[in-house]
C-alpha cells in the first residue's frame, strides 16, 4: 500500500476470457514512437533509405516467423496464425510499392512507414466493424514493429515502473490494448489476469487470452490512466467486473466464488462427454492430449483463412485425414464451409450486401457456389477411408435446404470409395428449430450452435458490445428452445450436442445436463475446466 486512502471502485467491462484473478496491477504502456525522425532525402540518399527499409522489413518478417513458431509450440496453430496475418500484410507488394513511392517523393523511411500505415489504419477504423478494427490493430502492430526496427527501439512496450517490474509475472496486467505481441512479451503463462481499455470478445487478443486460460476483461475506457503499478485489483472474466482497491469483505466474497482453473488434462467425466472445437487440423493433436471425446466442431473455413488462399481437394483431404487419424475412431465432426455474415473473406466472392448477417451466408451461400460444396464433399469422402466422418451443415434454415445440400454432397461423391459418412444440421436458426422433428428424422446427428441461435432468436448481434447485455443465454425462452431440441432429438433417437460458447460456461453446465444434454463441444483448452466444473457441480440444477 502507498499510504493513500484508497477506496474500493468498481468498473463494468466486457468479459472476454473466463476465470477470475486477484492480484496487483502491472501497468504497461505501448511505446509510442513520438520522436520519429523526419528529414528530406534526395539523390543517392534515397537508395540508402530504401535499403534501410528493406532491411527493416526483412527483420520484421523474420521476427514474425519466430513469434509464429513460439506461439505454435506454446499455444497451438490457430493462435500462431495471427502472426501470419501481419506477415501477409507486410509481404503485400502493393504495400512495399507505397513505401518506396513515399521515399521517391523525398521522405525518410520512418515517415514513409508511419504515413502509409496510418492511412490504412484510419480507413479501416472508419468502417466501424469489429472485423475491420481488428485488421487496423494488425496494421498498427506492424507499424510499431517496423518503426521499432528503424528507430532501433528494443522493446515495443515499456513497463510503467521499471525498477520493480515483474513484466506481468504473477500480476494483473493493465494496458490500453492487449496486442498479441504484448501477450507474448509478458511471459503470459504467468500473468494472473488482463484488463484493457479496448478489444472485443472476438479480437485476436481475446482469443489468445482464452487460449492461455488468462481471465480477461476489456472495454473499460481509460483504465490504464486510472490505476498505478501495484494497485490491488480483482478481475472477473466471467462477468466483466473489475474492482480496484477492494475491501477485505469484497476479497473474501470473491475468493469464495473463484474456482481454480486447471491447465493440464482432466480425465473424462461420466455425466457429460466433452468434445473439442477446432479451427485447424493440428489442433486435433492437442484435443487428443486433452482426452477429448471427439471433435464436435471443426470450423473448416478457418483452414482457408489461415492459408490465405483456396485449398484444393488434395489439400483439404490431407487436413481432414490428419484429424481422423488423431481421433482414431472417435467422432469427428467436419462443418462444411461456414462463410459470410461475420466471417467475410476476400478469398470468396460475395455480393455487396446491406445486411450480411441476413444475407448470403452459411449453407445458403454454399448452395449458390455448388463447386465449393462439391470439392469439400469429395475431400471428405476420400478422408473417410481413414475414419468415420460426420458432416455438419451450417446455418440450416429448413428441411428442404438441408435436403438440397445433401443431394449435392451425394451427387459429388457418387461412385467414390468412401468410409462411413453421417450428415447432420446445426441448429442455429429459429426456423430450423421449429422444423427440428422433421430435420432430425432425416439426419444422423445434430448440434446446437448456441452462439448464432441466441443471436437470431433474440435479434441481438453476437459481436456488438453495445448490445452485449441482451446477448445472454440465461433467458427462459432460450432454455425452452434447448429443451424442445433435446426432446426432439431423443424422440428421433439422434445424438445431439451443443457447440456454442455457453457449452463451456460453468454457470450453465449443470442446467445443460439436467435438460438432457449429454455432449458438449468446447475450445480445446477449456476441456479441463469443463470437466472439473461438471465434477464439482451439484448446484444450480434445473429440475423443471
Ligand atoms: C455457433 O454459432 O454457436 C457456432 C458454434 O458456430 P460459429 O461460432 O462458428 O458461428
Ligand atoms: Mg454459427
Coordinates of C-alpha atoms and ligand atoms in Angstrom, one line a residue:
X1 CA 0.0 0.0 0.0
X2 CA 1.2 3.5 -0.6
X3 CA -0.4 5.2 2.3
X4 CA -3.1 7.0 0.3
X5 CA -6.7 6.5 1.2
X6 CA -7.8 4.0 -1.4
X7 CA -11.5 3.4 -1.8
X8 CA -13.0 0.4 -3.5
X9 CA -14.0 1.3 -7.0
X10 CA -16.0 -1.0 -9.4
X11 CA -15.9 -1.0 -13.2
X12 CA -18.1 -2.9 -15.6
X13 CA -16.3 -4.1 -18.7
X14 CA -16.7 -6.8 -21.3
X15 CA -15.9 -10.3 -20.2
X16 CA -13.5 -11.6 -22.9
X17 CA -11.8 -14.6 -21.2
X18 CA -13.3 -16.6 -18.3
X19 CA -12.0 -17.1 -14.9
X20 CA -11.1 -14.7 -12.1
X21 CA -7.9 -13.3 -10.7
X22 CA -6.9 -11.3 -7.6
X23 CA -3.6 -9.5 -7.5
X24 CA -1.7 -6.3 -8.0
X25 CA -1.5 -4.3 -11.2
X26 CA 1.4 -4.4 -13.6
X27 CA 0.8 -1.4 -15.9
X28 CA 2.1 -1.5 -19.4
X29 CA 2.1 1.3 -21.9
X30 CA 2.8 0.7 -25.5
X31 CA 5.9 2.5 -26.7
X32 CA 4.6 5.4 -28.8
X33 CA 7.2 6.4 -31.3
X34 CA 6.8 10.1 -30.6
X35 CA 10.2 11.2 -31.8
X36 CA 10.2 9.8 -35.2
X37 CA 13.0 11.4 -37.2
X38 CA 11.7 13.4 -40.2
X39 CA 14.0 14.6 -42.9
X40 CA 14.1 15.0 -46.7
X41 CA 16.1 12.7 -48.8
X42 CA 17.4 13.2 -52.4
X43 CA 19.8 11.6 -54.8
X44 CA 21.8 8.7 -53.5
X45 CA 20.3 9.1 -50.1
X46 CA 17.0 7.7 -51.4
X47 CA 18.6 4.4 -52.2
X48 CA 20.0 4.3 -48.7
X49 CA 16.6 4.9 -47.3
X50 CA 15.1 2.1 -49.5
X51 CA 17.9 -0.2 -48.3
X52 CA 17.2 0.6 -44.6
X53 CA 13.5 0.0 -45.1
X54 CA 14.0 -3.3 -47.0
X55 CA 16.3 -4.4 -44.2
X56 CA 13.7 -3.5 -41.5
X57 CA 11.0 -5.3 -43.4
X58 CA 13.2 -8.5 -43.6
X59 CA 13.9 -8.3 -39.9
X60 CA 10.3 -7.9 -39.0
X61 CA 9.3 -10.8 -41.3
X62 CA 11.9 -13.0 -39.5
X63 CA 10.7 -11.8 -36.1
X64 CA 7.1 -12.6 -37.1
X65 CA 8.1 -16.1 -38.3
X66 CA 9.9 -16.8 -35.0
X67 CA 6.9 -15.5 -33.0
X68 CA 4.7 -17.7 -35.0
X69 CA 6.8 -20.8 -34.2
X70 CA 6.9 -19.9 -30.5
X71 CA 3.2 -19.4 -30.3
X72 CA 2.6 -22.6 -32.4
X73 CA 4.6 -24.6 -29.8
X74 CA 3.2 -22.8 -26.7
X75 CA -0.4 -22.3 -27.7
X76 CA -1.3 -24.0 -30.9
X77 CA -1.6 -23.5 -34.6
X78 CA -4.7 -21.4 -34.7
X79 CA -3.2 -18.7 -32.4
X80 CA 0.0 -18.7 -34.4
X81 CA -1.9 -17.7 -37.5
X82 CA -2.3 -14.2 -36.0
X83 CA 1.3 -13.6 -37.0
X84 CA 0.7 -14.9 -40.5
X85 CA -1.8 -12.2 -41.0
X86 CA 0.7 -9.5 -40.1
X87 CA 3.3 -11.2 -42.3
X88 CA 0.8 -11.3 -45.2
X89 CA 0.2 -7.6 -44.9
X90 CA 3.9 -6.9 -44.7
X91 CA 4.6 -9.0 -47.8
X92 CA 1.9 -7.5 -49.9
X93 CA 3.8 -6.0 -52.9
X94 CA 1.4 -3.1 -53.1
X95 CA 2.5 -2.0 -49.6
X96 CA 6.2 -2.1 -50.5
X97 CA 5.3 0.0 -53.6
X98 CA 3.7 2.6 -51.5
X99 CA 6.6 2.8 -49.0
X100 CA 9.0 3.1 -51.9
X101 CA 6.8 5.7 -53.6
X102 CA 6.9 7.8 -50.4
X103 CA 10.7 7.6 -50.4
X104 CA 10.8 8.6 -54.1
X105 CA 8.9 11.7 -53.1
X106 CA 11.8 12.5 -50.7
X107 CA 10.5 11.2 -47.4
X108 CA 12.7 9.2 -45.0
X109 CA 11.9 5.6 -44.3
X110 CA 10.3 6.2 -40.9
X111 CA 7.9 8.8 -42.2
X112 CA 7.1 6.6 -45.3
X113 CA 6.1 3.8 -42.9
X114 CA 4.2 5.9 -40.5
X115 CA 2.1 7.9 -43.0
X116 CA 1.3 4.9 -45.3
X117 CA 0.2 2.6 -42.5
X118 CA -1.6 5.3 -40.6
X119 CA -3.7 6.0 -43.7
X120 CA -4.7 2.3 -43.8
X121 CA -5.4 2.2 -40.1
X122 CA -7.6 5.2 -40.3
X123 CA -9.6 3.9 -43.3
X124 CA -10.2 0.6 -41.6
X125 CA -11.3 2.2 -38.4
X126 CA -13.8 4.4 -40.3
X127 CA -15.6 1.2 -41.4
X128 CA -16.6 0.7 -37.8
X129 CA -16.9 -3.1 -37.7
X130 CA -15.2 -5.5 -35.3
X131 CA -13.5 -7.3 -38.2
X132 CA -12.0 -4.1 -39.7
X133 CA -10.9 -2.7 -36.3
X134 CA -9.0 -6.0 -35.7
X135 CA -7.3 -5.6 -39.1
X136 CA -6.5 -2.0 -38.1
X137 CA -5.0 -3.4 -34.9
X138 CA -2.8 -5.8 -37.1
X139 CA -1.6 -2.8 -39.1
X140 CA -0.9 -0.7 -36.0
X141 CA 1.2 -3.5 -34.6
X142 CA 3.1 -3.9 -37.9
X143 CA 3.8 -0.2 -37.9
X144 CA 5.2 -0.3 -34.4
X145 CA 7.4 -3.3 -35.3
X146 CA 8.7 -1.5 -38.4
X147 CA 9.3 1.7 -36.6
X148 CA 10.9 -0.3 -33.7
X149 CA 13.4 -1.7 -36.2
X150 CA 14.0 1.6 -38.0
X151 CA 14.4 3.6 -34.8
X152 CA 16.2 0.7 -33.1
X153 CA 13.9 0.6 -30.2
X154 CA 14.4 -2.8 -28.4
X155 CA 11.0 -3.3 -27.0
X156 CA 7.6 -2.2 -28.2
X157 CA 6.4 -2.0 -24.6
X158 CA 7.5 0.0 -21.6
X159 CA 6.6 -1.0 -18.1
X160 CA 5.5 2.0 -16.2
X161 CA 7.6 1.2 -13.1
X162 CA 10.8 -0.3 -14.4
X163 CA 12.7 -0.8 -11.1
X164 CA 10.1 -3.1 -9.6
X165 CA 8.9 -4.6 -12.9
X166 CA 7.9 -8.2 -12.9
X167 CA 6.9 -7.9 -16.6
X168 CA 3.5 -9.1 -15.7
X169 CA 4.5 -12.2 -13.8
X170 CA 2.1 -13.0 -11.0
X171 CA 0.4 -9.7 -11.7
X172 CA -2.8 -8.5 -13.4
X173 CA -1.6 -6.7 -16.5
X174 CA -3.4 -3.4 -17.3
X175 CA -2.9 -1.9 -20.6
X176 CA -4.7 0.1 -23.3
X177 CA -5.0 -2.7 -25.7
X178 CA -3.7 -6.3 -25.4
X179 CA -1.9 -7.0 -28.6
X180 CA -0.7 -10.5 -29.4
X181 CA 2.9 -9.2 -29.1
X182 CA 2.3 -7.9 -25.6
X183 CA 0.8 -11.2 -24.6
X184 CA 4.0 -12.9 -25.6
X185 CA 6.4 -10.4 -24.2
X186 CA 4.7 -10.7 -20.9
X187 CA 5.6 -14.3 -20.4
X188 CA 1.9 -14.6 -20.4
X189 CA 1.6 -18.0 -18.9
X190 CA 2.4 -16.5 -15.5
X191 CA 0.1 -13.5 -15.9
X192 CA -2.8 -13.7 -13.5
X193 CA -5.3 -11.6 -15.4
X194 CA -5.7 -8.9 -18.0
X195 CA -7.6 -5.6 -18.1
X196 CA -7.7 -3.4 -21.1
X197 CA -9.3 -0.2 -22.4
X198 CA -10.2 -1.7 -25.7
X199 CA -10.8 -5.1 -27.6
X200 CA -13.9 -7.1 -28.3
X201 CA -14.7 -10.7 -27.5
X202 CA -13.6 -11.9 -30.9
X203 CA -10.4 -9.8 -31.0
X204 CA -7.2 -11.7 -31.5
X205 CA -6.1 -10.7 -28.1
X206 CA -9.2 -12.2 -26.5
X207 CA -8.6 -15.4 -28.4
X208 CA -5.1 -15.5 -27.1
X209 CA -6.1 -14.8 -23.6
X210 CA -8.7 -17.6 -23.7
X211 CA -6.2 -20.0 -25.3
X212 CA -3.7 -19.2 -22.4
X213 CA -6.5 -19.5 -19.9
X214 CA -5.9 -16.0 -18.6
X215 CA -9.1 -14.3 -17.2
X216 CA -9.6 -11.0 -19.1
X217 CA -11.9 -8.0 -19.2
X218 CA -11.9 -5.3 -21.8
X219 CA -13.8 -2.2 -22.6
X220 CA -13.0 -0.2 -19.6
X221 CA -12.2 3.2 -21.0
X222 CA -9.0 4.9 -19.7
X223 CA -8.4 2.1 -17.2
X224 CA -4.7 2.4 -17.8
X225 CA -4.8 6.0 -16.7
X226 CA -6.8 5.2 -13.6
X227 CA -4.5 2.7 -11.9
X228 CA -0.9 2.7 -11.0
X229 CA 1.6 -0.2 -10.8
X230 CA 0.9 -2.1 -7.6
X231 CA -2.8 -1.2 -7.3
X232 CA -4.8 -4.1 -5.8
X233 CA -7.3 -5.4 -8.2
X234 CA -9.9 -8.2 -8.7
X235 CA -10.8 -9.3 -12.2
X236 CA -13.9 -11.4 -13.0
X237 CA -13.6 -12.6 -16.6
X238 CA -17.0 -14.3 -16.4
X239 CA -19.0 -11.2 -15.5
X240 CA -16.7 -8.4 -16.8
X241 CA -16.4 -6.8 -13.4
X242 CA -13.2 -5.2 -12.2
X243 CA -12.7 -3.9 -8.7
X244 CA -9.7 -1.8 -7.7
X245 CA -8.7 -1.4 -4.1
X246 CA -11.3 -4.0 -3.0
X247 CA -12.3 -4.0 0.6
X248 CA -11.4 -7.1 2.7
X249 CA -15.1 -8.2 2.6
X250 CA -15.1 -8.0 -1.2
X251 CA -11.9 -10.0 -1.5
X252 CA -13.3 -12.7 0.8
X253 CA -16.6 -13.0 -1.2
X254 CA -14.6 -13.0 -4.4
X255 CA -12.2 -15.8 -3.2
X256 CA -15.1 -17.9 -2.0
X257 CA -16.6 -17.9 -5.5
X258 CA -13.5 -18.2 -7.6
X259 CA -12.6 -21.8 -8.7
X260 CA -9.1 -22.6 -9.7
X261 CA -8.7 -23.2 -13.4
X262 CA -7.0 -26.5 -14.2
X263 CA -4.4 -26.3 -17.1
X264 CA -3.4 -30.0 -17.7
X265 CA -5.7 -32.8 -18.9
X266 CA -8.6 -33.9 -16.7
X267 CA -10.0 -37.4 -17.3
X268 CA -13.5 -37.7 -18.9
X269 CA -16.4 -37.5 -16.5
X270 CA -19.5 -39.7 -16.6
X271 CA -22.2 -37.0 -16.7
X272 CA -21.0 -35.3 -19.9
X273 CA -19.0 -36.2 -22.9
X274 CA -16.7 -33.3 -23.8
X275 CA -15.6 -33.0 -27.4
X276 CA -13.3 -30.3 -29.0
X277 CA -14.0 -27.3 -31.2
X278 CA -11.0 -26.9 -33.5
X279 CA -10.1 -24.5 -36.3
X280 CA -7.1 -26.2 -37.8
X281 CA -6.3 -29.8 -38.3
X282 CA -3.2 -29.8 -36.0
X283 CA -5.4 -28.8 -33.1
X284 CA -6.8 -32.3 -33.2
X285 CA -3.5 -33.5 -31.7
X286 CA -3.9 -31.1 -28.8
X287 CA -7.5 -32.2 -28.4
X288 CA -6.3 -35.7 -28.1
X289 CA -3.8 -34.7 -25.4
X290 CA -6.7 -33.2 -23.5
X291 CA -8.5 -36.5 -23.8
X292 CA -11.3 -35.0 -25.9
X293 CA -14.1 -37.5 -26.6
X294 CA -14.1 -36.5 -30.3
X295 CA -14.2 -33.4 -32.4
X296 CA -17.6 -31.8 -32.1
X297 CA -16.9 -28.9 -34.4
X298 CA -14.1 -28.4 -36.9
X299 CA -14.6 -24.9 -38.4
X300 CA -13.1 -25.9 -41.8
X301 CA -13.4 -22.4 -43.2
X302 CA -10.6 -21.4 -40.8
X303 CA -8.1 -23.5 -42.8
X304 CA -8.8 -21.4 -45.8
X305 CA -8.4 -18.1 -43.8
X306 CA -5.2 -19.4 -42.2
X307 CA -3.7 -20.4 -45.5
X308 CA -5.0 -17.1 -47.0
X309 CA -5.9 -19.0 -50.2
X310 CA -8.4 -21.5 -51.5
X311 CA -7.4 -25.1 -50.7
X312 CA -7.8 -27.7 -53.4
X313 CA -9.3 -31.2 -52.9
X314 CA -6.0 -32.8 -52.1
X315 CA -5.0 -30.2 -49.5
X316 CA -8.4 -30.4 -47.8
X317 CA -8.3 -34.2 -47.8
X318 CA -4.9 -34.2 -46.2
X319 CA -6.1 -31.9 -43.4
X320 CA -9.2 -34.0 -42.8
X321 CA -7.2 -37.2 -42.7
X322 CA -5.0 -35.7 -40.1
X323 CA -8.0 -35.0 -37.9
X324 CA -9.4 -38.5 -38.4
X325 CA -6.1 -40.2 -37.6
X326 CA -5.7 -38.1 -34.4
X327 CA -9.2 -39.0 -33.4
X328 CA -8.6 -42.7 -34.0
X329 CA -12.2 -43.7 -34.4
X330 CA -13.8 -41.2 -32.1
X331 CA -16.5 -39.0 -33.6
X332 CA -15.0 -36.2 -35.9
X333 CA -17.5 -33.5 -37.0
X334 CA -16.5 -31.5 -40.0
X335 CA -18.6 -28.4 -40.6
X336 CA -19.0 -27.5 -44.2
X337 CA -17.6 -24.1 -45.0
X338 CA -19.5 -21.5 -43.0
X339 CA -18.9 -18.3 -44.9
X340 CA -20.4 -14.9 -45.0
X341 CA -22.1 -12.8 -42.2
X342 CA -19.5 -12.2 -39.5
X343 CA -17.0 -14.4 -41.4
X344 CA -16.4 -12.4 -44.6
X345 CA -13.3 -13.3 -46.6
X346 CA -11.7 -11.8 -49.7
X347 CA -10.9 -15.3 -50.8
X348 CA -14.5 -16.0 -51.8
X349 CA -16.8 -13.9 -54.0
X350 CA -19.6 -12.2 -52.1
X351 CA -22.0 -9.6 -53.4
X352 CA -22.2 -6.2 -51.7
X353 CA -24.9 -6.7 -49.1
X354 CA -26.7 -4.2 -46.9
X355 CA -27.1 -6.8 -44.2
X356 CA -24.7 -9.7 -44.5
X357 CA -26.0 -11.4 -41.3
X358 CA -29.3 -12.0 -43.0
X359 CA -27.8 -12.4 -46.5
X360 CA -25.8 -15.0 -48.4
X361 CA -24.2 -16.9 -45.6
X362 CA -23.7 -20.5 -44.3
X363 CA -25.5 -23.2 -46.3
X364 CA -27.4 -20.6 -48.3
X365 CA -24.1 -19.3 -49.7
X366 CA -22.8 -22.8 -50.4
X367 CA -25.9 -23.7 -52.4
X368 CA -25.1 -20.7 -54.6
X369 CA -21.5 -21.9 -55.0
X370 CA -22.0 -25.7 -55.6
X371 CA -18.4 -26.2 -56.8
X372 CA -17.2 -25.3 -53.3
X373 CA -19.5 -27.8 -51.7
X374 CA -18.6 -30.5 -54.2
X375 CA -14.9 -30.1 -53.7
X376 CA -15.2 -30.3 -50.0
X377 CA -17.6 -33.3 -50.2
X378 CA -15.0 -35.2 -52.3
X379 CA -12.2 -34.4 -49.9
X380 CA -14.3 -35.6 -47.0
X381 CA -15.3 -38.8 -48.8
X382 CA -11.7 -39.5 -49.5
X383 CA -10.7 -38.9 -46.0
X384 CA -13.5 -41.0 -44.6
X385 CA -11.4 -44.1 -45.6
X386 CA -9.3 -43.2 -42.5
X387 CA -12.1 -43.0 -40.1
X388 CA -15.8 -42.2 -39.7
X389 CA -16.8 -38.7 -40.8
X390 CA -19.7 -36.6 -39.5
X391 CA -20.6 -33.8 -42.0
X392 CA -22.2 -30.9 -40.3
X393 CA -24.3 -28.3 -42.3
X394 CA -24.0 -24.7 -41.0
X395 CA -26.9 -22.2 -40.7
X396 CA -29.5 -24.7 -42.0
X397 CA -32.8 -22.8 -42.3
X398 CA -35.2 -25.6 -43.5
X399 CA -35.5 -29.3 -44.2
X400 CA -35.8 -28.5 -47.9
X401 CA -32.5 -26.7 -47.8
X402 CA -30.8 -29.5 -45.9
X403 CA -32.1 -32.0 -48.4
X404 CA -30.7 -29.9 -51.3
X405 CA -27.3 -29.7 -49.8
X406 CA -27.2 -33.4 -49.0
X407 CA -28.2 -34.2 -52.6
X408 CA -25.3 -32.1 -53.8
X409 CA -23.0 -33.9 -51.4
X410 CA -24.2 -37.3 -52.6
X411 CA -24.0 -36.3 -56.3
X412 CA -20.4 -35.1 -55.9
X413 CA -19.3 -38.2 -54.2
X414 CA -21.3 -40.8 -56.1
X415 CA -19.1 -43.8 -57.1
X416 CA -16.2 -42.8 -54.8
X417 CA -14.6 -45.3 -52.5
X418 CA -15.5 -44.0 -49.0
X419 CA -15.9 -45.0 -45.4
X420 CA -18.8 -44.2 -43.1
X421 CA -20.2 -40.7 -43.6
X422 CA -23.0 -39.2 -41.5
X423 CA -24.9 -36.0 -42.0
X424 CA -26.4 -33.6 -39.5
X425 CA -27.6 -30.0 -39.3
X426 CA -26.5 -27.3 -36.9
X427 CA -29.4 -25.7 -35.1
X428 CA -28.5 -22.0 -35.2
X429 CA -31.6 -20.5 -36.8
X430 CA -35.1 -20.4 -35.3
X431 CA -36.9 -21.7 -38.4
X432 CA -34.8 -24.9 -38.3
X433 CA -35.6 -25.3 -34.6
X434 CA -39.3 -25.2 -35.5
X435 CA -38.7 -27.9 -38.0
X436 CA -36.4 -30.0 -35.7
X437 CA -38.5 -33.2 -35.7
X438 CA -38.5 -33.4 -39.5
X439 CA -34.9 -32.5 -39.8
X440 CA -33.8 -35.0 -37.1
X441 CA -35.8 -37.7 -38.8
X442 CA -33.6 -37.4 -41.8
X443 CA -30.3 -36.5 -40.1
X444 CA -27.9 -38.9 -38.4
X445 CA -26.9 -36.4 -35.7
X446 CA -27.2 -32.6 -34.8
X447 CA -25.5 -29.9 -32.9
X448 CA -26.8 -26.7 -31.4
X449 CA -24.8 -23.6 -32.4
X450 CA -25.9 -21.6 -29.5
X451 CA -23.8 -18.6 -30.5
X452 CA -25.9 -17.9 -33.6
X453 CA -29.1 -19.4 -32.2
X454 CA -29.1 -16.8 -29.5
X455 CA -28.3 -14.0 -32.0
X456 CA -31.1 -14.9 -34.3
X457 CA -33.7 -15.8 -31.7
X458 CA -33.4 -12.5 -29.9
X459 CA -32.2 -10.4 -32.8
X460 CA -29.1 -9.4 -31.0
X461 CA -25.7 -9.1 -32.6
X462 CA -23.2 -11.5 -31.0
X463 CA -20.3 -9.2 -31.8
X464 CA -21.7 -5.8 -30.8
X465 CA -20.6 -4.7 -27.3
X466 CA -23.5 -2.1 -27.2
X467 CA -26.0 -4.9 -27.0
X468 CA -23.8 -7.3 -25.0
X469 CA -26.2 -7.2 -22.1
X470 CA -29.0 -8.6 -24.2
X471 CA -26.8 -11.3 -25.6
X472 CA -27.3 -13.7 -22.7
X473 CA -28.3 -17.3 -22.7
X474 CA -29.9 -17.0 -19.2
X475 CA -33.4 -16.4 -20.5
X476 CA -36.4 -18.8 -20.1
X477 CA -37.3 -18.7 -23.7
X478 CA -33.9 -19.8 -24.7
X479 CA -33.9 -22.7 -22.3
X480 CA -37.4 -23.7 -23.6
X481 CA -35.9 -23.9 -27.1
X482 CA -33.0 -26.0 -25.9
X483 CA -35.4 -28.4 -24.1
X484 CA -37.5 -28.7 -27.2
X485 CA -34.4 -29.6 -29.2
X486 CA -33.3 -32.2 -26.7
X487 CA -36.8 -33.7 -26.7
X488 CA -37.0 -33.8 -30.5
X489 CA -33.5 -35.5 -30.7
X490 CA -34.5 -38.1 -28.0
X491 CA -37.7 -38.9 -29.9
X492 CA -35.9 -39.3 -33.1
X493 CA -33.1 -41.3 -31.4
X494 CA -30.4 -39.0 -32.7
X495 CA -27.3 -37.8 -30.8
X496 CA -27.4 -34.1 -30.1
X497 CA -24.5 -31.9 -28.9
X498 CA -24.1 -28.2 -28.2
X499 CA -21.0 -26.5 -29.5
X500 CA -21.5 -22.7 -28.9
X501 CA -19.6 -20.8 -26.2
X502 CA -22.2 -21.3 -23.5
X503 CA -21.3 -25.0 -23.5
X504 CA -18.0 -24.2 -21.7
X505 CA -19.6 -21.8 -19.2
X506 CA -19.6 -23.4 -15.8
X507 CA -22.7 -21.5 -14.8
X508 CA -24.8 -23.4 -17.4
X509 CA -23.2 -26.8 -17.4
X510 CA -25.4 -28.2 -14.6
X511 CA -28.5 -27.0 -16.3
X512 CA -27.5 -28.4 -19.6
X513 CA -27.0 -31.8 -18.1
X514 CA -30.3 -31.5 -16.3
X515 CA -32.3 -30.8 -19.5
X516 CA -30.7 -33.9 -21.1
X517 CA -27.6 -32.6 -23.0
X518 CA -25.1 -35.5 -22.9
X519 CA -22.4 -34.0 -25.1
X520 CA -20.8 -30.5 -25.3
X521 CA -18.1 -29.4 -27.7
X522 CA -15.8 -26.6 -26.5
X523 CA -12.5 -24.9 -27.3
X524 CA -9.7 -27.4 -26.7
X525 CA -8.1 -25.6 -23.7
X526 CA -11.5 -25.3 -22.0
X527 CA -12.0 -29.0 -21.8
X528 CA -10.2 -29.5 -18.4
X529 CA -12.2 -26.6 -16.9
X530 CA -15.5 -28.0 -18.1
X531 CA -14.8 -31.5 -16.8
X532 CA -13.6 -30.0 -13.5
X533 CA -16.8 -27.9 -13.2
X534 CA -19.0 -30.8 -14.0
X535 CA -17.2 -32.9 -11.4
X536 CA -17.7 -30.2 -8.8
X537 CA -21.2 -29.0 -9.6
X538 CA -24.2 -30.3 -7.9
X539 CA -25.8 -26.9 -7.6
X540 CA -27.9 -24.7 -9.8
X541 CA -29.5 -27.6 -11.4
X542 CA -32.7 -27.1 -13.5
X543 CA -35.2 -29.7 -12.4
X544 CA -38.2 -28.2 -14.1
Ligands
LIG1 C1 -22.4 -21.2 -33.1 O1 -23.0 -20.4 -33.9 O2 -22.8 -21.5 -32.0 C2 -21.2 -21.9 -33.6 C3 -20.6 -22.8 -32.9 O3 -20.7 -21.5 -34.8 P1 -19.8 -20.3 -35.0 O4 -19.4 -19.7 -33.7 O5 -18.6 -20.7 -35.8 O6 -20.7 -19.4 -35.8
LIG2 MG1 -22.6 -20.3 -36.0

